[in-house]
């Protein structure tokens, strides 16, 4: 797959580290060897997975002559923080539509990512109730922005379309090069699975290059069959865009839905344990909504002998730690 055929902004100039997690693996009984891909250290305000997707999405926006970005997310959206961050760097305006997925959860003076939206000078925040048609809300905003003489470009939630998912195909290529350079064989990857672009792109990148590294997603909101269908659909679209010869079979998509708890963004005991354990063994910060729940899933899979003894398992850290500061009570 030759990704140079697609315009991008070069936001990711260096590979993010792959680190061994010896103390964390020991805390789980050394059943497997855990490694972490530090996409939380990507450039862009406070790092995280969206930088790889926005590298391609914002290049597309600029090619189309846009000067204003409109996107959407939940009230503590990391995607919105990073979209705004890169819009600032590009000298573009950025408007956000925030979905109050948990009724009453938006606080104008909220900390975490909400604080960063204001700090980076977001042009506007529109809050809509959970379940709203987010595309319709963004299109309405785009019409208003256009009316004021600007040229808007809409990036869908999580930048999870075939353009954005290409960023995770690139990440899969980056990982394969790193593993080759270190002569490290990874048996399995585990990634958070939300709006699906990360999971879909990683599967296309691994499957499309015949890497032989299965990728499991840990859901943060939906049930297994619903999420697997969403990931598969996006993987097919992404593979078609890249010209991957063989279509990605549905069996390549595996999701686990046992770690969502009461719902999206709502804390669980296992998430708190995962966040504390990684912080206290490896001094790496997860987040309460995505990487914390995904790590809770990985911990449970290790404890339940899902992986062969001694397997090398790579966890993708997708970032999100600013949201921790909106959950201080949860960790007391
Ligand atoms: C920190 C973090 N991790 C993981 C995800 C999930 O990635 P995706 O939406 O590509 O499935 C998100 C999505 O917003 C996120 O903010």
Coordinates of C-alpha atoms and ligand atoms in Angstrom, one line a residue:
X1 CA 0.0 0.0 0.0
X2 CA 1.5 3.3 -1.1
X3 CA 0.1 6.0 1.1
X4 CA 2.1 8.8 -0.5
X5 CA -0.7 9.0 -3.1
X6 CA -2.9 10.8 -0.6
X7 CA -2.4 14.4 0.5
X8 CA -1.4 14.8 4.2
X9 CA 0.1 17.5 6.4
X10 CA 3.0 15.5 7.9
X11 CA 1.7 16.0 11.5
X12 CA 3.4 12.7 12.4
X13 CA 7.1 13.1 11.6
X14 CA 8.6 10.5 13.9
X15 CA 7.4 7.1 15.0
X16 CA 5.8 7.0 18.4
X17 CA 7.6 4.7 20.8
X18 CA 6.8 1.0 21.4
X19 CA 7.7 0.4 25.1
X20 CA 7.8 -2.8 27.1
X21 CA 5.7 -2.9 30.2
X22 CA 7.7 -5.2 32.6
X23 CA 6.3 -4.0 35.9
X24 CA 2.7 -4.0 34.6
X25 CA 3.1 -7.4 33.1
X26 CA 4.6 -8.6 36.4
X27 CA 1.5 -7.2 38.3
X28 CA -0.6 -9.4 36.0
X29 CA 1.5 -12.5 36.9
X30 CA 3.8 -12.4 33.9
X31 CA 1.4 -14.6 32.0
X32 CA 2.2 -12.6 28.9
X33 CA 4.6 -9.9 27.8
X34 CA 2.8 -6.6 27.4
X35 CA 4.0 -3.7 25.2
X36 CA 2.4 -0.3 24.5
X37 CA 2.4 1.8 21.4
X38 CA 2.5 5.4 22.7
X39 CA 0.2 7.2 20.4
X40 CA -0.7 9.3 23.5
X41 CA 2.7 11.0 22.7
X42 CA 1.7 12.1 19.2
X43 CA 2.0 15.8 18.4
X44 CA -1.0 18.2 18.7
X45 CA -2.3 19.6 22.0
X46 CA -1.9 16.8 24.6
X47 CA -1.5 14.1 22.0
X48 CA -3.7 11.2 21.0
X49 CA -4.9 9.1 18.1
X50 CA -6.8 11.8 16.2
X51 CA -3.6 13.4 15.1
X52 CA -3.0 10.5 12.6
X53 CA -6.5 10.8 11.2
X54 CA -6.4 14.6 11.0
X55 CA -3.1 14.5 9.1
X56 CA -5.2 13.3 6.2
X57 CA -8.5 15.0 6.9
X58 CA -7.2 18.5 7.2
X59 CA -5.0 18.0 4.1
X60 CA -8.3 17.2 2.3
X61 CA -10.0 20.3 3.8
X62 CA -7.1 22.6 2.7
X63 CA -7.1 21.0 -0.8
X64 CA -10.8 21.9 -1.1
X65 CA -10.1 25.5 -0.1
X66 CA -11.6 25.4 3.4
X67 CA -10.7 28.0 6.0
X68 CA -13.0 26.7 8.7
X69 CA -13.3 23.3 10.3
X70 CA -16.6 22.0 11.9
X71 CA -16.6 18.8 13.9
X72 CA -18.4 17.0 16.7
X73 CA -18.0 14.8 19.7
X74 CA -19.0 14.1 23.2
X75 CA -18.7 16.8 25.9
X76 CA -15.2 15.8 26.8
X77 CA -14.2 14.9 23.3
X78 CA -10.5 14.3 22.7
X79 CA -11.2 14.4 18.9
X80 CA -12.6 17.9 19.3
X81 CA -9.6 19.0 21.3
X82 CA -7.2 17.7 18.6
X83 CA -9.2 19.0 15.7
X84 CA -9.2 22.4 17.3
X85 CA -5.5 22.1 18.0
X86 CA -4.6 21.4 14.4
X87 CA -7.0 24.0 13.1
X88 CA -5.2 26.6 15.3
X89 CA -1.8 25.5 13.9
X90 CA -3.2 25.8 10.4
X91 CA -4.7 29.3 11.0
X92 CA -8.2 28.0 10.5
X93 CA -11.4 28.6 12.5
X94 CA -12.9 25.7 14.3
X95 CA -16.5 25.2 15.5
X96 CA -17.6 22.3 17.7
X97 CA -20.9 20.6 18.1
X98 CA -21.0 18.6 21.4
X99 CA -23.5 15.8 22.1
X100 CA -24.6 15.6 25.6
X101 CA -24.7 11.8 25.6
X102 CA -25.3 11.7 29.3
X103 CA -28.1 14.1 30.1
X104 CA -26.8 17.1 32.1
X105 CA -23.1 16.3 31.6
X106 CA -22.1 19.5 29.8
X107 CA -20.8 22.1 32.1
X108 CA -19.7 25.4 30.6
X109 CA -17.0 25.7 33.2
X110 CA -16.0 22.0 32.9
X111 CA -12.4 21.0 33.3
X112 CA -10.3 18.6 31.1
X113 CA -10.9 18.9 27.4
X114 CA -13.6 21.5 27.8
X115 CA -11.1 23.8 29.5
X116 CA -8.7 23.3 26.6
X117 CA -11.4 24.1 24.0
X118 CA -11.7 27.6 25.5
X119 CA -7.9 27.9 26.1
X120 CA -7.2 27.3 22.4
X121 CA -9.9 29.8 21.3
X122 CA -12.7 27.7 19.8
X123 CA -14.9 29.8 17.6
X124 CA -18.2 28.3 18.9
X125 CA -19.6 25.4 20.9
X126 CA -23.1 24.2 20.2
X127 CA -24.4 21.6 22.7
X128 CA -27.1 19.3 21.4
X129 CA -29.0 16.5 23.3
X130 CA -27.9 12.9 23.2
X131 CA -29.1 11.0 20.1
X132 CA -29.2 14.1 17.9
X133 CA -28.4 13.8 14.3
X134 CA -24.9 15.2 14.5
X135 CA -24.3 15.5 10.8
X136 CA -27.5 17.5 10.4
X137 CA -26.4 19.8 13.3
X138 CA -23.0 20.3 11.6
X139 CA -24.5 21.0 8.2
X140 CA -26.8 23.6 9.7
X141 CA -23.8 25.3 11.3
X142 CA -21.9 25.0 8.0
X143 CA -24.6 26.9 6.2
X144 CA -24.4 29.7 8.8
X145 CA -20.6 29.8 8.5
X146 CA -20.9 29.9 4.7
X147 CA -23.4 32.7 5.0
X148 CA -20.8 34.7 6.9
X149 CA -18.4 34.4 3.9
X150 CA -16.2 31.5 5.2
X151 CA -15.5 28.1 3.6
X152 CA -16.4 25.4 6.0
X153 CA -15.3 21.7 5.9
X154 CA -17.1 19.1 8.1
X155 CA -15.0 16.4 9.7
X156 CA -17.3 13.6 11.0
X157 CA -17.2 12.4 14.6
X158 CA -13.8 10.9 15.5
X159 CA -12.6 11.7 12.0
X160 CA -13.8 8.1 11.3
X161 CA -14.2 8.0 7.6
X162 CA -12.0 6.4 5.0
X163 CA -9.8 9.5 4.8
X164 CA -9.2 9.6 8.6
X165 CA -8.8 5.8 9.0
X166 CA -6.0 5.9 6.5
X167 CA -4.0 7.4 9.4
X168 CA -4.2 4.1 11.2
X169 CA -3.2 2.2 8.1
X170 CA -0.1 4.3 8.3
X171 CA 0.3 3.5 11.9
X172 CA 0.1 -0.3 11.2
X173 CA 2.9 0.2 8.6
X174 CA 4.9 2.2 11.2
X175 CA 4.5 -0.6 13.8
X176 CA 5.6 -3.3 11.3
X177 CA 8.8 -1.3 10.5
X178 CA 9.5 -0.8 14.3
X179 CA 9.0 -4.5 15.0
X180 CA 11.3 -5.5 12.2
X181 CA 14.0 -3.0 13.3
X182 CA 13.8 -4.5 16.9
X183 CA 13.4 -8.1 15.8
X184 CA 10.3 -8.2 18.0
X185 CA 7.5 -10.6 17.2
X186 CA 4.0 -9.4 18.4
X187 CA 1.3 -12.1 18.6
X188 CA -1.7 -9.9 19.2
X189 CA -2.8 -6.2 19.2
X190 CA -5.5 -4.7 21.4
X191 CA -7.0 -1.3 20.5
X192 CA -9.9 0.8 21.9
X193 CA -12.9 0.7 19.5
X194 CA -15.1 3.8 19.5
X195 CA -16.1 5.7 16.3
X196 CA -14.1 2.8 14.7
X197 CA -11.5 4.6 12.5
X198 CA -8.6 3.5 14.6
X199 CA -9.7 -0.1 14.8
X200 CA -10.7 -0.3 11.1
X201 CA -7.5 1.4 9.9
X202 CA -5.3 -0.9 12.0
X203 CA -7.0 -4.0 10.6
X204 CA -6.7 -2.8 7.0
X205 CA -3.0 -2.0 7.6
X206 CA -2.2 -5.3 9.2
X207 CA -4.4 -7.5 7.0
X208 CA -3.6 -5.6 3.8
X209 CA 0.1 -6.2 4.3
X210 CA -0.3 -9.8 5.5
X211 CA 1.3 -9.0 8.8
X212 CA -0.3 -11.9 10.7
X213 CA -1.0 -9.8 13.7
X214 CA -4.7 -10.1 14.8
X215 CA -6.2 -6.9 16.2
X216 CA -8.9 -7.0 18.9
X217 CA -11.1 -4.0 19.7
X218 CA -12.4 -3.2 23.1
X219 CA -15.7 -1.4 22.8
X220 CA -16.4 1.8 24.7
X221 CA -20.1 2.1 24.0
X222 CA -21.9 -0.4 21.6
X223 CA -22.6 -4.1 21.7
X224 CA -20.3 -6.5 20.0
X225 CA -22.4 -7.2 16.8
X226 CA -23.2 -3.6 16.3
X227 CA -19.6 -2.4 16.7
X228 CA -18.2 -5.2 14.6
X229 CA -20.5 -4.3 11.7
X230 CA -19.5 -0.6 12.0
X231 CA -15.8 -1.4 12.0
X232 CA -16.1 -3.9 9.1
X233 CA -18.0 -1.4 7.0
X234 CA -15.4 1.3 7.5
X235 CA -12.6 -1.2 7.0
X236 CA -14.1 -2.2 3.6
X237 CA -14.4 1.5 2.6
X238 CA -10.8 2.2 3.7
X239 CA -9.4 -0.9 1.9
X240 CA -11.3 0.1 -1.3
X241 CA -9.9 3.7 -1.1
X242 CA -6.4 2.3 -0.7
X243 CA -6.8 -0.3 -3.5
X244 CA -6.2 -3.3 -1.2
X245 CA -6.7 -6.2 -3.6
X246 CA -8.5 -8.6 -1.4
X247 CA -11.6 -7.4 0.5
X248 CA -11.2 -7.6 4.4
X249 CA -13.2 -10.6 5.7
X250 CA -15.6 -10.0 8.5
X251 CA -13.7 -12.6 10.6
X252 CA -10.8 -10.1 10.8
X253 CA -12.9 -7.9 13.0
X254 CA -13.2 -8.9 16.7
X255 CA -14.7 -6.7 19.4
X256 CA -15.2 -7.2 23.1
X257 CA -18.2 -5.5 24.7
X258 CA -17.8 -6.6 28.3
X259 CA -16.0 -3.5 29.7
X260 CA -18.4 -0.7 28.8
X261 CA -20.2 -0.8 32.1
X262 CA -23.3 1.3 32.5
X263 CA -22.6 3.2 29.3
X264 CA -20.3 5.5 27.3
X265 CA -18.1 7.7 29.5
X266 CA -19.6 6.3 32.7
X267 CA -16.8 5.1 35.1
X268 CA -16.4 1.4 35.9
X269 CA -14.4 -0.2 38.7
X270 CA -12.2 -2.1 36.3
X271 CA -11.4 1.2 34.4
X272 CA -10.3 2.8 37.7
X273 CA -8.2 -0.3 38.5
X274 CA -6.6 -0.2 35.0
X275 CA -5.8 3.5 35.1
X276 CA -4.3 3.3 38.6
X277 CA -2.3 0.1 37.9
X278 CA -0.6 1.5 34.8
X279 CA 0.1 4.8 36.5
X280 CA 1.6 3.1 39.5
X281 CA 3.7 0.5 37.7
X282 CA 4.8 2.3 34.5
X283 CA 3.8 6.0 35.2
X284 CA 1.7 6.1 32.0
X285 CA -1.6 8.0 32.1
X286 CA -4.7 6.4 30.5
X287 CA -8.1 8.1 30.2
X288 CA -11.4 7.2 31.8
X289 CA -13.5 6.9 28.7
X290 CA -11.4 5.0 26.0
X291 CA -7.9 3.8 26.9
X292 CA -8.8 3.1 30.5
X293 CA -11.8 0.9 29.6
X294 CA -9.8 -0.7 26.8
X295 CA -6.9 -1.5 29.2
X296 CA -9.5 -2.9 31.7
X297 CA -10.5 -5.3 28.9
X298 CA -6.9 -6.3 28.2
X299 CA -6.3 -6.9 31.9
X300 CA -9.3 -9.2 32.0
X301 CA -8.4 -11.0 28.9
X302 CA -4.9 -11.7 30.4
X303 CA -6.4 -12.9 33.7
X304 CA -8.7 -15.2 31.9
X305 CA -5.9 -16.7 29.8
X306 CA -7.3 -15.4 26.5
X307 CA -3.7 -15.2 25.1
X308 CA -1.2 -18.1 24.9
X309 CA 1.3 -18.2 27.8
X310 CA 4.3 -16.0 27.1
X311 CA 2.6 -14.2 24.1
X312 CA 3.7 -10.8 23.2
X313 CA 0.7 -8.5 23.3
X314 CA 0.8 -4.8 22.0
X315 CA -1.7 -2.3 23.4
X316 CA -2.4 0.8 21.4
X317 CA -2.5 3.8 23.7
X318 CA -4.8 6.3 22.0
X319 CA -4.3 9.1 24.5
X320 CA -7.1 11.1 26.2
X321 CA -5.4 11.8 29.6
X322 CA -6.8 15.4 29.7
X323 CA -10.2 13.9 30.4
X324 CA -8.8 12.5 33.7
X325 CA -9.1 16.0 35.1
X326 CA -12.8 16.0 34.6
X327 CA -13.1 12.8 36.6
X328 CA -11.2 13.7 39.8
X329 CA -14.0 12.3 42.1
X330 CA -13.9 8.9 40.4
X331 CA -10.3 8.4 41.4
X332 CA -10.5 9.6 45.0
Ligands
LIG1 C1 -8.5 8.8 23.7 C2 -9.3 8.0 22.7 N1 -9.0 6.7 22.5 C3 -9.7 6.0 21.6 C4 -10.7 6.6 20.9 C5 -11.4 5.7 19.9 O1 -10.9 5.8 18.6 P1 -11.9 5.6 17.4 O2 -13.0 6.7 17.6 O3 -11.1 5.8 16.2 O4 -12.5 4.3 17.5 C6 -11.0 7.9 21.0 C7 -12.1 8.5 20.2 O5 -12.5 9.6 20.4 C8 -10.3 8.7 22.0 O6 -10.5 10.0 22.2

